[in-house]
mmCIF file of C-alpha atoms in Angstrom:
data_model
loop_
_atom_site.group_PDB
_atom_site.id
_atom_site.type_symbol
_atom_site.label_atom_id
_atom_site.label_comp_id
_atom_site.label_asym_id
_atom_site.label_seq_id
_atom_site.Cartn_x
_atom_site.Cartn_y
_atom_site.Cartn_z
ATOM 1 C CA MET N 1 -0.092 0.137 -0.657
ATOM 2 C CA TYR N 2 0.911 3.030 -0.947
ATOM 3 C CA ILE N 3 0.231 6.027 1.346
ATOM 4 C CA ASP N 4 -0.058 9.784 0.578
ATOM 5 C CA PHE N 5 0.273 11.960 4.062
ATOM 6 C CA HIS N 6 -1.276 14.986 2.699
ATOM 7 C CA THR N 7 -3.062 16.096 -0.645
ATOM 8 C CA HIS N 8 -6.090 18.382 -1.592
ATOM 9 C CA LYS N 9 -6.672 16.493 -4.716
ATOM 10 C CA PRO N 10 -7.897 12.621 -3.644
ATOM 11 C CA LEU N 11 -8.034 10.317 -6.839
ATOM 12 C CA HIS N 12 -11.340 10.005 -8.747
ATOM 13 C CA SER N 13 -11.055 6.548 -9.440
ATOM 14 C CA SER N 14 -10.888 3.830 -6.442
ATOM 15 C CA THR N 15 -7.163 2.907 -6.059
ATOM 16 C CA GLU N 16 -7.235 0.257 -3.531
ATOM 17 C CA ASN N 17 -3.276 0.187 -3.083
ATOM 18 C CA VAL N 18 -3.177 4.282 -2.464
ATOM 19 C CA LEU N 19 -4.452 5.333 0.938
ATOM 20 C CA GLU N 20 -4.589 9.261 1.040
ATOM 21 C CA VAL N 21 -5.163 11.770 3.704
ATOM 22 C CA ILE N 22 -7.087 14.823 2.812
ATOM 23 C CA SER N 23 -6.297 18.171 4.041
ATOM 24 C CA MET N 24 -9.995 19.341 4.461
ATOM 25 C CA HIS N 25 -10.920 23.287 4.640
ATOM 26 C CA LYS N 26 -14.107 25.065 4.878
ATOM 27 C CA ASN N 27 -16.204 21.631 5.713
ATOM 28 C CA VAL N 28 -16.086 19.694 2.387
ATOM 29 C CA LYS N 29 -16.330 16.063 2.632
ATOM 30 C CA TYR N 30 -14.621 13.381 0.859
ATOM 31 C CA GLU N 31 -17.248 10.127 1.611
ATOM 32 C CA GLY N 32 -14.871 7.233 2.378
ATOM 33 C CA LYS N 33 -11.441 9.026 2.664
ATOM 34 C CA TYR N 34 -9.097 9.319 5.521
ATOM 35 C CA PHE N 35 -8.641 13.372 5.930
ATOM 36 C CA THR N 36 -7.462 15.940 8.876
ATOM 37 C CA ILE N 37 -9.447 19.161 9.835
ATOM 38 C CA GLY N 38 -7.920 22.670 9.429
ATOM 39 C CA HIS N 39 -8.246 26.582 8.858
ATOM 40 C CA HIS N 40 -5.599 26.988 6.545
ATOM 41 C CA PRO N 41 -3.083 30.662 7.354
ATOM 42 C CA TRP N 42 -4.071 31.741 3.502
ATOM 43 C CA TRP N 43 -7.898 31.893 4.039
ATOM 44 C CA THR N 44 -8.596 32.618 7.696
ATOM 45 C CA ASN N 45 -8.730 36.373 8.137
ATOM 46 C CA GLU N 46 -9.699 36.651 11.916
ATOM 47 C CA PRO N 47 -9.844 34.161 14.701
ATOM 48 C CA LEU N 48 -11.681 31.205 14.828
ATOM 49 C CA SER N 49 -15.291 31.184 16.026
ATOM 50 C CA LYS N 50 -16.902 28.959 19.039
ATOM 51 C CA THR N 51 -18.844 27.425 15.824
ATOM 52 C CA ASP N 52 -15.314 27.061 13.473
ATOM 53 C CA LEU N 53 -13.831 25.344 16.604
ATOM 54 C CA LEU N 54 -17.513 23.198 17.087
ATOM 55 C CA ASN N 55 -17.738 22.059 13.828
ATOM 56 C CA MET N 56 -14.163 20.986 13.624
ATOM 57 C CA LYS N 57 -14.269 19.479 17.100
ATOM 58 C CA THR N 58 -17.345 17.388 15.756
ATOM 59 C CA LEU N 59 -15.821 16.508 12.905
ATOM 60 C CA LEU N 60 -12.903 14.693 14.689
ATOM 61 C CA SER N 61 -15.170 12.126 15.898
ATOM 62 C CA ASN N 62 -15.757 11.018 12.223
ATOM 63 C CA LYS N 63 -13.709 7.552 12.062
ATOM 64 C CA PHE N 64 -12.371 8.704 8.909
ATOM 65 C CA CYS N 65 -10.971 12.097 10.656
ATOM 66 C CA LEU N 66 -7.350 11.716 11.511
ATOM 67 C CA GLY N 67 -6.408 14.762 13.156
ATOM 68 C CA ILE N 68 -6.088 18.723 13.014
ATOM 69 C CA GLY N 69 -4.501 20.594 10.243
ATOM 70 C CA GLU N 70 -3.218 21.978 7.711
ATOM 71 C CA CYS N 71 -2.638 24.926 10.149
ATOM 72 C CA GLY N 72 0.376 27.077 10.817
ATOM 73 C CA LEU N 73 2.458 30.427 10.062
ATOM 74 C CA ASP N 74 3.035 31.821 6.721
ATOM 75 C CA LYS N 75 5.477 35.185 6.486
ATOM 76 C CA LEU N 76 4.482 35.257 2.843
ATOM 77 C CA LYS N 77 0.745 35.292 2.593
ATOM 78 C CA GLY N 78 -2.321 35.346 4.755
ATOM 79 C CA ALA N 79 -3.416 37.144 7.481
ATOM 80 C CA PRO N 80 -1.413 39.594 9.734
ATOM 81 C CA LYS N 81 1.189 37.907 11.704
ATOM 82 C CA GLU N 82 -1.022 38.340 14.924
ATOM 83 C CA ILE N 83 -4.120 36.755 13.670
ATOM 84 C CA GLN N 84 -2.091 33.657 12.319
ATOM 85 C CA GLU N 85 -0.456 33.272 15.727
ATOM 86 C CA GLU N 86 -3.756 33.419 17.701
ATOM 87 C CA VAL N 87 -5.776 30.752 15.451
ATOM 88 C CA PHE N 88 -2.387 28.396 14.925
ATOM 89 C CA TYR N 89 -3.011 28.867 19.018
ATOM 90 C CA GLN N 90 -6.614 27.869 18.600
ATOM 91 C CA HIS N 91 -5.690 24.425 16.452
ATOM 92 C CA ILE N 92 -3.042 23.355 18.949
ATOM 93 C CA MET N 93 -5.443 23.515 21.842
ATOM 94 C CA LEU N 94 -8.195 21.690 20.307
ATOM 95 C CA ALA N 95 -5.426 19.036 19.079
ATOM 96 C CA ASN N 96 -4.297 18.969 22.319
ATOM 97 C CA LYS N 97 -8.174 18.449 24.228
ATOM 98 C CA ASN N 98 -8.847 15.786 22.055
ATOM 99 C CA ASN N 99 -5.259 14.178 21.977
ATOM 100 C CA VAL N 100 -4.683 14.081 18.040
ATOM 101 C CA PRO N 101 -1.731 15.158 15.691
ATOM 102 C CA LEU N 102 -1.341 18.338 14.286
ATOM 103 C CA ILE N 103 -0.539 19.071 10.521
ATOM 104 C CA VAL N 104 1.742 22.177 10.337
ATOM 105 C CA HIS N 105 1.498 24.774 7.236
ATOM 106 C CA CYS N 106 5.254 26.600 7.865
ATOM 107 C CA VAL N 107 6.620 29.408 5.321
ATOM 108 C CA ARG N 108 9.615 31.253 6.951
ATOM 109 C CA GLN N 109 8.246 30.727 10.093
ATOM 110 C CA TYR N 110 10.521 27.505 11.588
ATOM 111 C CA ASP N 111 11.488 29.699 14.724
ATOM 112 C CA GLN N 112 7.754 30.681 15.563
ATOM 113 C CA ILE N 113 6.963 27.138 15.129
ATOM 114 C CA LEU N 114 9.666 25.497 17.626
ATOM 115 C CA ASN N 115 8.211 28.437 19.679
ATOM 116 C CA PHE N 116 4.858 27.043 20.198
ATOM 117 C CA LYS N 117 5.770 23.822 19.824
ATOM 118 C CA LYS N 118 8.283 23.944 22.884
ATOM 119 C CA LYS N 119 5.546 25.838 24.600
ATOM 120 C CA TYR N 120 2.017 24.312 24.084
ATOM 121 C CA ALA N 121 2.247 20.717 21.952
ATOM 122 C CA LYS N 122 1.260 17.837 23.729
ATOM 123 C CA THR N 123 0.501 15.744 20.699
ATOM 124 C CA PRO N 124 2.343 14.804 17.798
ATOM 125 C CA TRP N 125 3.739 17.449 15.340
ATOM 126 C CA VAL N 126 4.938 17.084 11.351
ATOM 127 C CA ILE N 127 5.749 20.129 9.152
ATOM 128 C CA HIS N 128 4.165 19.094 5.616
ATOM 129 C CA GLY N 129 5.737 19.975 2.392
ATOM 130 C CA PHE N 130 8.955 20.485 3.293
ATOM 131 C CA ARG N 131 11.620 21.729 0.967
ATOM 132 C CA ARG N 132 14.457 23.251 3.186
ATOM 133 C CA ASN N 133 18.175 22.180 3.960
ATOM 134 C CA LYS N 134 19.640 19.321 6.060
ATOM 135 C CA GLN N 135 20.178 21.293 8.571
ATOM 136 C CA LEU N 136 16.783 22.881 9.442
ATOM 137 C CA ALA N 137 15.689 19.373 9.082
ATOM 138 C CA LYS N 138 17.890 17.917 11.904
ATOM 139 C CA SER N 139 16.648 21.043 13.931
ATOM 140 C CA LEU N 140 13.148 20.207 13.496
ATOM 141 C CA ILE N 141 13.264 16.578 14.362
ATOM 142 C CA ASP N 142 15.795 16.862 17.346
ATOM 143 C CA GLN N 143 12.691 18.881 18.568
ATOM 144 C CA GLY N 144 10.199 15.811 17.911
ATOM 145 C CA ILE N 145 8.600 17.428 14.900
ATOM 146 C CA MET N 146 8.115 14.835 11.698
ATOM 147 C CA LEU N 147 8.478 16.345 8.219
ATOM 148 C CA SER N 148 6.315 15.088 5.381
ATOM 149 C CA VAL N 149 8.020 15.384 1.736
ATOM 150 C CA SER N 150 7.678 15.448 -1.958
ATOM 151 C CA PRO N 151 10.396 14.467 -4.295
ATOM 152 C CA PHE N 152 10.287 15.359 -7.270
ATOM 153 C CA GLU N 153 12.263 15.240 -10.709
ATOM 154 C CA ARG N 154 15.501 17.957 -11.011
ATOM 155 C CA MET N 155 15.733 18.358 -6.916
ATOM 156 C CA ASN N 156 18.645 20.467 -6.686
ATOM 157 C CA ASP N 157 21.515 19.311 -4.564
ATOM 158 C CA SER N 158 20.023 20.969 -1.004
ATOM 159 C CA PHE N 159 17.130 18.907 -1.265
ATOM 160 C CA ILE N 160 18.786 16.030 -2.265
ATOM 161 C CA GLU N 161 20.800 16.278 0.621
ATOM 162 C CA MET N 162 17.599 16.503 2.855
ATOM 163 C CA LEU N 163 15.727 13.621 1.732
ATOM 164 C CA LYS N 164 19.030 11.282 2.150
ATOM 165 C CA PHE N 165 19.142 12.428 5.706
ATOM 166 C CA LEU N 166 15.817 12.167 6.578
ATOM 167 C CA PRO N 167 16.056 9.375 9.369
ATOM 168 C CA ASN N 168 13.741 6.540 8.457
ATOM 169 C CA ASP N 169 11.230 6.901 11.027
ATOM 170 C CA ARG N 170 10.766 10.732 11.329
ATOM 171 C CA TYR N 171 9.033 11.262 7.754
ATOM 172 C CA PHE N 172 6.490 10.774 5.302
ATOM 173 C CA LEU N 173 5.285 11.033 1.383
ATOM 174 C CA GLU N 174 2.967 13.317 -0.113
ATOM 175 C CA THR N 175 1.478 14.923 -3.152
ATOM 176 C CA ASP N 176 -0.053 18.063 -1.134
ATOM 177 C CA SER N 177 -1.384 19.766 -3.879
ATOM 178 C CA GLU N 178 1.408 18.912 -6.490
ATOM 179 C CA TYR N 179 0.470 16.509 -9.215
ATOM 180 C CA SER N 180 3.107 16.531 -11.414
ATOM 181 C CA LEU N 181 3.864 13.034 -9.798
ATOM 182 C CA THR N 182 1.836 10.761 -8.401
ATOM 183 C CA ILE N 183 2.562 9.117 -5.314
ATOM 184 C CA MET N 184 3.729 5.878 -6.279
ATOM 185 C CA GLU N 185 6.047 7.813 -8.639
ATOM 186 C CA ARG N 186 7.395 9.930 -5.409
ATOM 187 C CA TYR N 187 7.879 6.770 -3.758
ATOM 188 C CA GLN N 188 9.853 5.651 -6.465
ATOM 189 C CA LEU N 189 11.889 8.466 -6.471
ATOM 190 C CA MET N 190 12.693 8.358 -2.872
ATOM 191 C CA ALA N 191 13.491 4.219 -2.631
ATOM 192 C CA GLU N 192 15.982 5.212 -5.394
ATOM 193 C CA LEU N 193 17.566 8.180 -3.233
ATOM 194 C CA LYS N 194 17.456 6.242 -0.067
ATOM 195 C CA LYS N 195 18.929 2.896 -2.072
ATOM 196 C CA VAL N 196 16.105 1.008 -0.478
ATOM 197 C CA ASP N 197 13.736 -1.726 -1.737
ATOM 198 C CA LEU N 198 10.677 0.316 -2.901
ATOM 199 C CA GLU N 199 8.558 -3.077 -0.563
ATOM 200 C CA GLU N 200 10.870 -1.809 2.113
ATOM 201 C CA LEU N 201 9.832 1.992 1.965
ATOM 202 C CA LYS N 202 6.188 1.482 1.766
ATOM 203 C CA THR N 203 6.572 -0.755 5.049
ATOM 204 C CA GLN N 204 8.356 1.947 6.700
ATOM 205 C CA MET N 205 5.955 4.620 5.764
ATOM 206 C CA LYS N 206 3.100 2.438 6.575
ATOM 207 C CA LEU N 207 4.390 1.879 10.158
ATOM 208 C CA ASN N 208 5.476 5.733 10.336
ATOM 209 C CA PHE N 209 1.930 6.487 9.710
ATOM 210 C CA GLU N 210 0.337 4.010 12.409
ATOM 211 C CA VAL N 211 2.472 5.304 15.217
ATOM 212 C CA PHE N 212 1.498 8.699 14.412
ATOM 213 C CA PHE N 213 -1.804 8.524 13.849
ATOM 214 C CA GLY N 214 -2.798 5.583 16.203
ATOM 215 C CA TRP N 215 -3.568 4.150 13.224
ATOM 216 C CA LYS N 216 -5.336 0.343 13.530
ATOM 217 C CA GLY N 217 -6.331 0.352 9.664
#
């Protein structure tokens, strides 16, 4: 089985060997698909209302809902810094209260993400769509944050170095919103970079998924 840890565009056809986790916004439902629920910093311009929080809490009772997110901080796009931080804090508290993992969006705010993690986190965190260097990856992993990555064609040397460095039990593979390659093709690229058998990689990703989400299939 292939696991697409974070995607915004589920497969239209039934594919038995692909498990997708849809990053869900504005309560769009995908029947029979695993998902996470959150308010993306690009499209959230004010603190979450009681209704927003109640809706997320209700969705967490759905057997297909695996966690909170994506949510986070973006220096280049979205609401003012103070609003983003308040909304991010609300997501963290909801994740803590419901004992579910948090899927984090981060653009040029890694120090602040680490500050929030140290102060408030009580459940597992992952930063999705990570494309930075090995040094930053190590700093995040050392603080207990997992990373979700998306190998692609024509990667630069810094990204390749980071992918090769990732400890086997600290990362996931995803498509996010970039669909030039399938999740199967991204697995193949990662297996080649890591010099591991494809089936071994699939087994490891399934184990990581089970541990992170407490998933039993």
